Short mmCIF file of N, CA, C and O in Angstrom, two decimals:
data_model
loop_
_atom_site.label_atom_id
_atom_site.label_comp_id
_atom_site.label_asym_id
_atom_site.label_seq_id
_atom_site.Cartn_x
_atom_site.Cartn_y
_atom_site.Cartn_z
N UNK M 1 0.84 -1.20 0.00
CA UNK M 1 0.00 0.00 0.00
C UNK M 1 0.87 1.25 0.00
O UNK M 1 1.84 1.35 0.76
N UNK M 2 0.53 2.19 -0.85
CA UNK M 2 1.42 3.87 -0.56
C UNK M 2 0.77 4.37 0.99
O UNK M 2 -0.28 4.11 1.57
N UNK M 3 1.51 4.89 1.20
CA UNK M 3 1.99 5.42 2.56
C UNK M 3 2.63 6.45 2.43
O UNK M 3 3.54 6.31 1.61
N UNK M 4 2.54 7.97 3.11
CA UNK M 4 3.11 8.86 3.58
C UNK M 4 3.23 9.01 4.67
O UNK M 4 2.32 9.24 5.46
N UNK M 5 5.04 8.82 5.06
CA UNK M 5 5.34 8.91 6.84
C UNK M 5 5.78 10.28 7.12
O UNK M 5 6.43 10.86 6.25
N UNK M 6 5.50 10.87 8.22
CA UNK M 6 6.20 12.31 8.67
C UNK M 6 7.12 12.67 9.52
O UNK M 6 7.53 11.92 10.41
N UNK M 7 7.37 13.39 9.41
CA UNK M 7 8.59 13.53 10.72
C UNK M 7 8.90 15.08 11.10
O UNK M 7 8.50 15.95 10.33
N UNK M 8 9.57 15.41 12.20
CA UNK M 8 10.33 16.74 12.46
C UNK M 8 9.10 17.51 13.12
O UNK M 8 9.41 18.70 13.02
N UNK M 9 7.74 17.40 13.79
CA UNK M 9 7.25 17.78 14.48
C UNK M 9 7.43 17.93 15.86
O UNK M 9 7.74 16.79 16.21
N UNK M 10 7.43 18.83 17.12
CA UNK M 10 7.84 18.57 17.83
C UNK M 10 7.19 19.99 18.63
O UNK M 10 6.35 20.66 18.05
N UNK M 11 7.79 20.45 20.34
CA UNK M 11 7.36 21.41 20.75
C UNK M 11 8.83 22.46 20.96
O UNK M 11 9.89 22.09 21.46
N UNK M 12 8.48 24.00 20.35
CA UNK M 12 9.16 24.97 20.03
C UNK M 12 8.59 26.24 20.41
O UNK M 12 7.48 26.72 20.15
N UNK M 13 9.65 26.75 21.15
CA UNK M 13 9.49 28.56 21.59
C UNK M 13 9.03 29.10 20.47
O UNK M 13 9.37 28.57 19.41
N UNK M 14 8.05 30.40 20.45
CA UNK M 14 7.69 31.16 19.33
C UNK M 14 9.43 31.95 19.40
O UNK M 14 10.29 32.16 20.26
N UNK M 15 9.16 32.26 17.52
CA UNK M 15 11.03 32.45 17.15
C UNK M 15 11.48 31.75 16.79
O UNK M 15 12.17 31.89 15.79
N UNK M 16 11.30 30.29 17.59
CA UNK M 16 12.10 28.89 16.46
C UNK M 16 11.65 28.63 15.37
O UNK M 16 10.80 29.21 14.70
N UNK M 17 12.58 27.22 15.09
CA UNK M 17 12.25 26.70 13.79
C UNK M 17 12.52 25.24 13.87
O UNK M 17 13.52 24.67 14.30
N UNK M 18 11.18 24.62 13.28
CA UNK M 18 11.13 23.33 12.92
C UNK M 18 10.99 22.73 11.47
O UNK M 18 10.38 23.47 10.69
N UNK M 19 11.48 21.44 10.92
CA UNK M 19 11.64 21.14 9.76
C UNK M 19 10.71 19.76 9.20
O UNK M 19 11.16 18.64 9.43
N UNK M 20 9.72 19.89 8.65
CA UNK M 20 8.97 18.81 8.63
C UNK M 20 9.36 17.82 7.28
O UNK M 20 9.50 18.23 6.13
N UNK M 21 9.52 16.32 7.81
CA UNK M 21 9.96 15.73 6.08
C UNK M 21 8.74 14.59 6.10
O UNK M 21 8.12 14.06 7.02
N UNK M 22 8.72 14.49 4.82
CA UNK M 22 7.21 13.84 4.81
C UNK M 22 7.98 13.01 3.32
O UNK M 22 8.31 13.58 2.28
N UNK M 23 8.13 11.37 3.67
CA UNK M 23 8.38 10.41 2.59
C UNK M 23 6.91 9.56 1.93
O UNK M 23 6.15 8.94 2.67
N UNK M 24 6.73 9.68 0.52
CA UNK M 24 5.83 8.42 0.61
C UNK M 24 6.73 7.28 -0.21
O UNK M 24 7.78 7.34 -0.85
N UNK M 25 6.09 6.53 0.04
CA UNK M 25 6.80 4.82 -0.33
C UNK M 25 5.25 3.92 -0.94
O UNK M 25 4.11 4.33 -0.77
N UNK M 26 5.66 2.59 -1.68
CA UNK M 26 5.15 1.52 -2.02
C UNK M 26 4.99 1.55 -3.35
O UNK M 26 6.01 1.24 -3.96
N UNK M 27 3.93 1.87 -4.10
CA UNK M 27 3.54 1.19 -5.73
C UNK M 27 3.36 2.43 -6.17
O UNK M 27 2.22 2.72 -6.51
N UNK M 28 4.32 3.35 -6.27
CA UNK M 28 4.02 4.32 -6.97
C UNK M 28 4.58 4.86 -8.21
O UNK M 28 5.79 5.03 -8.08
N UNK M 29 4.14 5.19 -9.39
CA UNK M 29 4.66 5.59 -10.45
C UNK M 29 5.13 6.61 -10.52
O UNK M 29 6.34 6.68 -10.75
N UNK M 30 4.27 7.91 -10.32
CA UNK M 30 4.48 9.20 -9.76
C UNK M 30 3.76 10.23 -8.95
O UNK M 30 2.63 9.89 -8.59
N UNK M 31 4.18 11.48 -8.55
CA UNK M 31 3.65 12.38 -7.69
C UNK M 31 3.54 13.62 -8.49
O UNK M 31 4.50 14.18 -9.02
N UNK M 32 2.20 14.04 -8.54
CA UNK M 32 1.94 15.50 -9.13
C UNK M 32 2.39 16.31 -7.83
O UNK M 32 3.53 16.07 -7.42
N UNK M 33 1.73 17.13 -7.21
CA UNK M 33 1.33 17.98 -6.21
C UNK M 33 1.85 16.86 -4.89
O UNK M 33 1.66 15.65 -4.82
N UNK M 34 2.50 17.70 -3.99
CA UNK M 34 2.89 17.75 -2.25
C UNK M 34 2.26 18.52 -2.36
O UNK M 34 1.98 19.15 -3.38
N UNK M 35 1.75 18.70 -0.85
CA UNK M 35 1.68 19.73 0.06
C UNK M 35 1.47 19.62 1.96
O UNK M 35 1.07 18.80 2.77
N UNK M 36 1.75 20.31 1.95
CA UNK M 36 1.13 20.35 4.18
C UNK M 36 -0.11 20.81 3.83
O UNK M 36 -0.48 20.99 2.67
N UNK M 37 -0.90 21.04 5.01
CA UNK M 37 -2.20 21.19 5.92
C UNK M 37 -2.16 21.23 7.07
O UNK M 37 -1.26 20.53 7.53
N UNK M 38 -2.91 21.89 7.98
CA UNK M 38 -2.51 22.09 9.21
C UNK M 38 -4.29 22.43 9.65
O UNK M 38 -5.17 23.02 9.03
N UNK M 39 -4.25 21.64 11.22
CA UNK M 39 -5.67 21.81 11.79
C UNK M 39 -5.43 22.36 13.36
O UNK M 39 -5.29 21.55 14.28
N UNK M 40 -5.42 23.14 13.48
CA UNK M 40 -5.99 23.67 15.13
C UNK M 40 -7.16 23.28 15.92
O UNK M 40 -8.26 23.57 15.44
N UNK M 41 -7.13 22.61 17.19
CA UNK M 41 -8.07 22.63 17.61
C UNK M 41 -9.20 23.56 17.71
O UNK M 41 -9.15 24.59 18.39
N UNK M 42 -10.46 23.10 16.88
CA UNK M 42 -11.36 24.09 16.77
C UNK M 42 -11.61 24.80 15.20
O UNK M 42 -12.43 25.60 14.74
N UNK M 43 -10.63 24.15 14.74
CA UNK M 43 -10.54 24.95 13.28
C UNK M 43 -10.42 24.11 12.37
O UNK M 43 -9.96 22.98 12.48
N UNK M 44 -10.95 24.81 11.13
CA UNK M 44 -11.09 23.92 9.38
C UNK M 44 -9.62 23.18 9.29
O UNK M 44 -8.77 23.57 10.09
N UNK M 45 -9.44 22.63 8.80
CA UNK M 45 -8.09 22.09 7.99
C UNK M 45 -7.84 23.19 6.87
O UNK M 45 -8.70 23.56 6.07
N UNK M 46 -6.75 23.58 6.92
CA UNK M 46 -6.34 24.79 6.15
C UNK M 46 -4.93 24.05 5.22
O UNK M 46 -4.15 23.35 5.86
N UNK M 47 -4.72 24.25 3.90
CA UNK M 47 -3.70 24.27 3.45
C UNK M 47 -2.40 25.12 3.89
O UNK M 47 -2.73 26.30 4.03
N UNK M 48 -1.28 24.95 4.10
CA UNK M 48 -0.38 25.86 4.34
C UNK M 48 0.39 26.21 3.26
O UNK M 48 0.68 27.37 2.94
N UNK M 49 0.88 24.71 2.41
CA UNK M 49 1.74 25.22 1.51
C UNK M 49 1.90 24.11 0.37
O UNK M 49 1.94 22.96 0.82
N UNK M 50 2.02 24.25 -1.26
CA UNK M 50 1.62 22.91 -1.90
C UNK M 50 2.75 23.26 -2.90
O UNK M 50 3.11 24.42 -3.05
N UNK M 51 3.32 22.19 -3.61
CA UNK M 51 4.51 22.40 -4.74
C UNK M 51 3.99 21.01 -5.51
O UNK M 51 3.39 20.00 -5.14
N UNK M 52 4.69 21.66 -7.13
CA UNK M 52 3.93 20.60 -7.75
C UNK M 52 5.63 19.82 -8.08
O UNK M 52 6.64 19.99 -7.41
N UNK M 53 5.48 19.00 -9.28
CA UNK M 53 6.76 18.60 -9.34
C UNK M 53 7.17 18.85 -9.99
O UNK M 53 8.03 18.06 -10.38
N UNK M 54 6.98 20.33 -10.89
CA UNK M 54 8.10 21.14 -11.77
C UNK M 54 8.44 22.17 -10.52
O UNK M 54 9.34 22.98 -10.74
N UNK M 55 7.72 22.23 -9.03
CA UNK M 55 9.11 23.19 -8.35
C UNK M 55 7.35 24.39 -8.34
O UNK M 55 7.47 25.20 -7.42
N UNK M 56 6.15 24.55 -9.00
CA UNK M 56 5.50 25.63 -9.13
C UNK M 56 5.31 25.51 -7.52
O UNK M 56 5.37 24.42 -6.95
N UNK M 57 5.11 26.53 -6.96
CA UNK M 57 4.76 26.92 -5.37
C UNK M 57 3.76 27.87 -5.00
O UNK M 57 3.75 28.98 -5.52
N UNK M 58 2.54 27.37 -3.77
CA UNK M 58 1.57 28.49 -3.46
C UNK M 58 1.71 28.37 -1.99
O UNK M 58 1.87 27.33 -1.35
N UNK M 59 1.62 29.77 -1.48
CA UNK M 59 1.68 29.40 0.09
C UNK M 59 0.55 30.27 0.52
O UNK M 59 0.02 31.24 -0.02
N UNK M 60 0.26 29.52 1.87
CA UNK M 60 -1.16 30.45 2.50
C UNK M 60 -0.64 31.93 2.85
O UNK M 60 0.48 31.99 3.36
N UNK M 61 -1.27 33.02 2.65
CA UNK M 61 -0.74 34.20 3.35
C UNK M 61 -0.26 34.24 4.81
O UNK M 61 0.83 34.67 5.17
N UNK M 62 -0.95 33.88 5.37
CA UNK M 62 -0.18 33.50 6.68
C UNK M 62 1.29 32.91 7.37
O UNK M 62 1.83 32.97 8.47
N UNK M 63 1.61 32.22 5.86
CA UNK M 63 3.24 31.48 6.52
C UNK M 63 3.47 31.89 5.57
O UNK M 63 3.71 30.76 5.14
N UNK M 64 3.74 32.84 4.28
CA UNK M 64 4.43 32.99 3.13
C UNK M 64 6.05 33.67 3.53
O UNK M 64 7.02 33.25 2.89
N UNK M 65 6.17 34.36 4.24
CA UNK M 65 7.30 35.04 4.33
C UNK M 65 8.44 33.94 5.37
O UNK M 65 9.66 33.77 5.49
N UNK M 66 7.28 33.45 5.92
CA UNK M 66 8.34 32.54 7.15
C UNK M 66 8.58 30.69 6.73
O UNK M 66 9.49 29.92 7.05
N UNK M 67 7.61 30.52 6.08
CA UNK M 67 7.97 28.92 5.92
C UNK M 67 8.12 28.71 4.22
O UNK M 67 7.53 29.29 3.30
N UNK M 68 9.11 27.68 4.20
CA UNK M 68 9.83 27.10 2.85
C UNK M 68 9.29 25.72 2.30
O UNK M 68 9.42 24.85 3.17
N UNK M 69 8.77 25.27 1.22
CA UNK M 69 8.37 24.27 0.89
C UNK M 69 9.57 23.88 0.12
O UNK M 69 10.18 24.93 -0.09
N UNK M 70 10.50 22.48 -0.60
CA UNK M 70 10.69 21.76 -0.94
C UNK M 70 10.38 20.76 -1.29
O UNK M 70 9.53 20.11 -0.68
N UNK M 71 11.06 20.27 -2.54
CA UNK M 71 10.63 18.40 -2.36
C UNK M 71 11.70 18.34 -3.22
O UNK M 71 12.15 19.17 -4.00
N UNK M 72 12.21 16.68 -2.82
CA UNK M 72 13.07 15.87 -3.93
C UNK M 72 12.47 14.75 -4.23
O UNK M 72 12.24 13.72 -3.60
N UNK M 73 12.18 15.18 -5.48
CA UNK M 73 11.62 13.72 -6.41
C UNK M 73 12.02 12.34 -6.34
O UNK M 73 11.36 11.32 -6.10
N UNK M 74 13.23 12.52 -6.60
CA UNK M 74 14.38 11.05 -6.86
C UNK M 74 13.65 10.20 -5.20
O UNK M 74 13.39 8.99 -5.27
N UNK M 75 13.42 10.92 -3.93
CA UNK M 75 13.08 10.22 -2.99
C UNK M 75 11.33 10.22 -2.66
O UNK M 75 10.74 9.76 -1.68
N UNK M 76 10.92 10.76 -3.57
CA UNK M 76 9.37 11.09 -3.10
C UNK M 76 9.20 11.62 -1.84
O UNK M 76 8.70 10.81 -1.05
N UNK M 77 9.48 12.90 -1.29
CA UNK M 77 9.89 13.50 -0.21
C UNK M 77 9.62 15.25 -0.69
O UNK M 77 9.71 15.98 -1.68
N UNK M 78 9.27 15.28 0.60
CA UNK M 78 8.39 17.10 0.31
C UNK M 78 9.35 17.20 1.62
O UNK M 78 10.04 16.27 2.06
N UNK M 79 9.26 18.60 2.19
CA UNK M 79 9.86 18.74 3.28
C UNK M 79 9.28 20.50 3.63
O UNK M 79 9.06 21.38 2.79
N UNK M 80 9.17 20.59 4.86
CA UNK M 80 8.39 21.95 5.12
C UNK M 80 9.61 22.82 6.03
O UNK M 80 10.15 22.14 6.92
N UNK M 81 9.97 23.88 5.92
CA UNK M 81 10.67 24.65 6.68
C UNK M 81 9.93 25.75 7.66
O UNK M 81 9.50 26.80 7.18
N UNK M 82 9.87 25.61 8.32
CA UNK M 82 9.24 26.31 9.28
C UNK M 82 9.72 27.32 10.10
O UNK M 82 9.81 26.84 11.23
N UNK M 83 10.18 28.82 10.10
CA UNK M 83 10.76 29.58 11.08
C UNK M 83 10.06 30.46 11.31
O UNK M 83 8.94 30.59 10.81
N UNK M 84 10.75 31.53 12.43
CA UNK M 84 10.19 32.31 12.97
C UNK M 84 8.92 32.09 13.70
O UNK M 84 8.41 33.15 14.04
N UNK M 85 8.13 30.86 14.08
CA UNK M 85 7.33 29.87 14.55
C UNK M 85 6.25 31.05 15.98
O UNK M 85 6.61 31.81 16.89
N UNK M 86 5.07 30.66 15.52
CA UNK M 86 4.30 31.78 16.03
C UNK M 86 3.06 30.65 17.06
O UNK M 86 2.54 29.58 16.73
N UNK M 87 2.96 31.22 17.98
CA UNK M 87 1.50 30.52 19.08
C UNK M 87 0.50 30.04 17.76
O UNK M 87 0.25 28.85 17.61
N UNK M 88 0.12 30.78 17.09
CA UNK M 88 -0.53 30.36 16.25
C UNK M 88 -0.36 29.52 15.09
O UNK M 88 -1.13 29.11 14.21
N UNK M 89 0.95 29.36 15.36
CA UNK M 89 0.98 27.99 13.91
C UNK M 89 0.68 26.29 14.84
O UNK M 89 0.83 25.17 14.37
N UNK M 90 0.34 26.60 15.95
CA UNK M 90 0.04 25.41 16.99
C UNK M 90 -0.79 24.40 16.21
O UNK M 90 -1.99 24.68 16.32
N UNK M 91 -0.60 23.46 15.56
CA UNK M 91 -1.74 22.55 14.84
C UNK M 91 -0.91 21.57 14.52
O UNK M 91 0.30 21.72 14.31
N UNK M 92 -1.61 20.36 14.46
CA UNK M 92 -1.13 19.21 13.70
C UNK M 92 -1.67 19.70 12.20
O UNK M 92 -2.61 20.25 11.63
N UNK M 93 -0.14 18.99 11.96
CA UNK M 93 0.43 19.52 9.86
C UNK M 93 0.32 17.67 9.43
O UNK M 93 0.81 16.64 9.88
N UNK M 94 -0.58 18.04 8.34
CA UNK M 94 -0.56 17.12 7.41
C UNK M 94 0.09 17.07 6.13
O UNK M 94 0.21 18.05 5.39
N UNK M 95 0.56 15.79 5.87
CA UNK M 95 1.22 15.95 4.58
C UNK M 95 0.47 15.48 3.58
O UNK M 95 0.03 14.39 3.95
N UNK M 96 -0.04 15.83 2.11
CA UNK M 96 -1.08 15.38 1.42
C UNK M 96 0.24 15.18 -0.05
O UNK M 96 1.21 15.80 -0.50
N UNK M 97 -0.61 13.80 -0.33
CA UNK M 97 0.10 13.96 -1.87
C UNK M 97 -0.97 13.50 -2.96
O UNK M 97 -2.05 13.14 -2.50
N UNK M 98 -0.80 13.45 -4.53
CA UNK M 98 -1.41 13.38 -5.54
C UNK M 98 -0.55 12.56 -6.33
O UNK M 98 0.46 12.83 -6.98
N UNK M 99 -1.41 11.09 -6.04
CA UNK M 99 -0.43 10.18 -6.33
C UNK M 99 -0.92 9.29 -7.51
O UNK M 99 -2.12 9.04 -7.52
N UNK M 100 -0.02 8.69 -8.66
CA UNK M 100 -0.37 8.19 -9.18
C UNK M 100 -0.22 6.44 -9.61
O UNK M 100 -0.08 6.25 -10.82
N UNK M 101 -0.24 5.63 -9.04
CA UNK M 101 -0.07 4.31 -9.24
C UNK M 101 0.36 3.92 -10.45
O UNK M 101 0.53 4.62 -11.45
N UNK M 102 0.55 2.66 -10.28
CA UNK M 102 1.42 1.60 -11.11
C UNK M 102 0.38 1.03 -12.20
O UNK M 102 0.81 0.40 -13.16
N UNK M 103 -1.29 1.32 -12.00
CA UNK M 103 -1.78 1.02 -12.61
C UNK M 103 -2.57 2.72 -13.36
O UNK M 103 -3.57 2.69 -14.08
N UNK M 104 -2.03 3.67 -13.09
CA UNK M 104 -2.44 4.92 -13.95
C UNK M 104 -3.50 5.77 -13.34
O UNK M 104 -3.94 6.87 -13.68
N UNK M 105 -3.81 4.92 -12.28
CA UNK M 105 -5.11 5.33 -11.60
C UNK M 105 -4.61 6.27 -9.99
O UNK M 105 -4.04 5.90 -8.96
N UNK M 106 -5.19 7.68 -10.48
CA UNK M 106 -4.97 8.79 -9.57
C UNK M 106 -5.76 8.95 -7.84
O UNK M 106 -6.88 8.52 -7.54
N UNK M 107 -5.15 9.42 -7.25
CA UNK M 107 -5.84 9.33 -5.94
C UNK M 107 -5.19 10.22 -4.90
O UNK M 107 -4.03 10.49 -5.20
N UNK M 108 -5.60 10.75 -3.79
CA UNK M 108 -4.78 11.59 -2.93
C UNK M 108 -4.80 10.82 -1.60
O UNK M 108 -5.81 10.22 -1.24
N UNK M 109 -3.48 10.84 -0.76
CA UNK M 109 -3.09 10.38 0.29
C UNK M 109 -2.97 10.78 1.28
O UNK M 109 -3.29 11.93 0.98
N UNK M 110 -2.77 10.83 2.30
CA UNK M 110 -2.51 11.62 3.47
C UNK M 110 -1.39 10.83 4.98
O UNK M 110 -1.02 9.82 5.57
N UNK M 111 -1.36 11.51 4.92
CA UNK M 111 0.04 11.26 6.19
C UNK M 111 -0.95 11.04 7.41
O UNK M 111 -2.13 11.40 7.34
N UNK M 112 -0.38 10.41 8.57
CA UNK M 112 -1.08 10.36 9.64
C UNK M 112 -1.20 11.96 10.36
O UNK M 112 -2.27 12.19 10.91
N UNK M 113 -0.37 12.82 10.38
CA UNK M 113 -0.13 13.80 10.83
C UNK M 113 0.70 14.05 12.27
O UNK M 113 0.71 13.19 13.15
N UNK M 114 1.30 15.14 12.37
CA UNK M 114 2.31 15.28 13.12
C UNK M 114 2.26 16.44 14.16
O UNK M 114 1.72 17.41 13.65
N UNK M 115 2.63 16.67 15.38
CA UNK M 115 1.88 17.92 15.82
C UNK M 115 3.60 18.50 16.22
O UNK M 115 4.78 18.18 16.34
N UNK M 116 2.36 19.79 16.30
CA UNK M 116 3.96 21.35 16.09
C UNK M 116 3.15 22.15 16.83
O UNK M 116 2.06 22.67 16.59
N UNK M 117 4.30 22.18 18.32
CA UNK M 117 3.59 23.18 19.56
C UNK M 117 3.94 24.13 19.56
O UNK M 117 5.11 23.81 19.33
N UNK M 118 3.98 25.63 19.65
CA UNK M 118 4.83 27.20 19.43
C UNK M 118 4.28 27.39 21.08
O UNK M 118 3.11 27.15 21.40
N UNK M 119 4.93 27.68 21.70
CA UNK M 119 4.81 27.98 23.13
C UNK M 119 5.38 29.79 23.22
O UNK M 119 6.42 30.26 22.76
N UNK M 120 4.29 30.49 23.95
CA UNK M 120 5.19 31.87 23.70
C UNK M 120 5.90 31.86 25.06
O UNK M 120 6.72 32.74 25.34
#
């Protein structure tokens, strides 16, 4: 089965910086679109930040100046940079991908999700 695992979540002073890497693995041919998501208790699931796999990039207004999206293809791996880290980026971050199987047939995935504490 494809699978997206996460990592680099953790609890951080507002000011820091945390680095999220998000691998998927199993029967996959290829990946259009990465991206994070992020849910606050109490709140919608919000996109934060999505890259496709020519490198195109959209970020929510809210983290545009402070967080960095990446990915390397060769590993099927997105990776989120996170600084300057605010009380309010407090949410478990999801990693979503747009994946395409071995048999041509498209579908989107999701990571279990990872939580990221900003303590002021």
């Amino acid at each position: 089965q494809v699978q997206l695992v996460e990592s680099g979540g953790g609890l951080v002073q507002a000011g820091g910086s945390l680095r999220l890497s998000c691998a998927a693995s199993g029967s996959i041919f290829s990946i259009n679109t990465m991206g994070w998501y992020r849910q606050a208790p109490g709140k919608q699931r919000e996109l934060v930040a999505a890259i496709t796999s020519r490198d195109s990039i959209n970020y929510a207004d809210a983290v545009k100046d402070r967080f960095t999206i990446s990915r390397d293809n060769a590993k099927n791996t997105v990776y989120l940079q996170m600084s300057s880290l605010k009380p309010e980026d407090t949410a478990v971050y999801y990693c979503n991908a747009d994946i395409i199987d071995q048999r041509w047939y498209s579908r989107a995935i999701w990571g279990q999700g990872t939580q990221v504490t900003v303590s002021s």
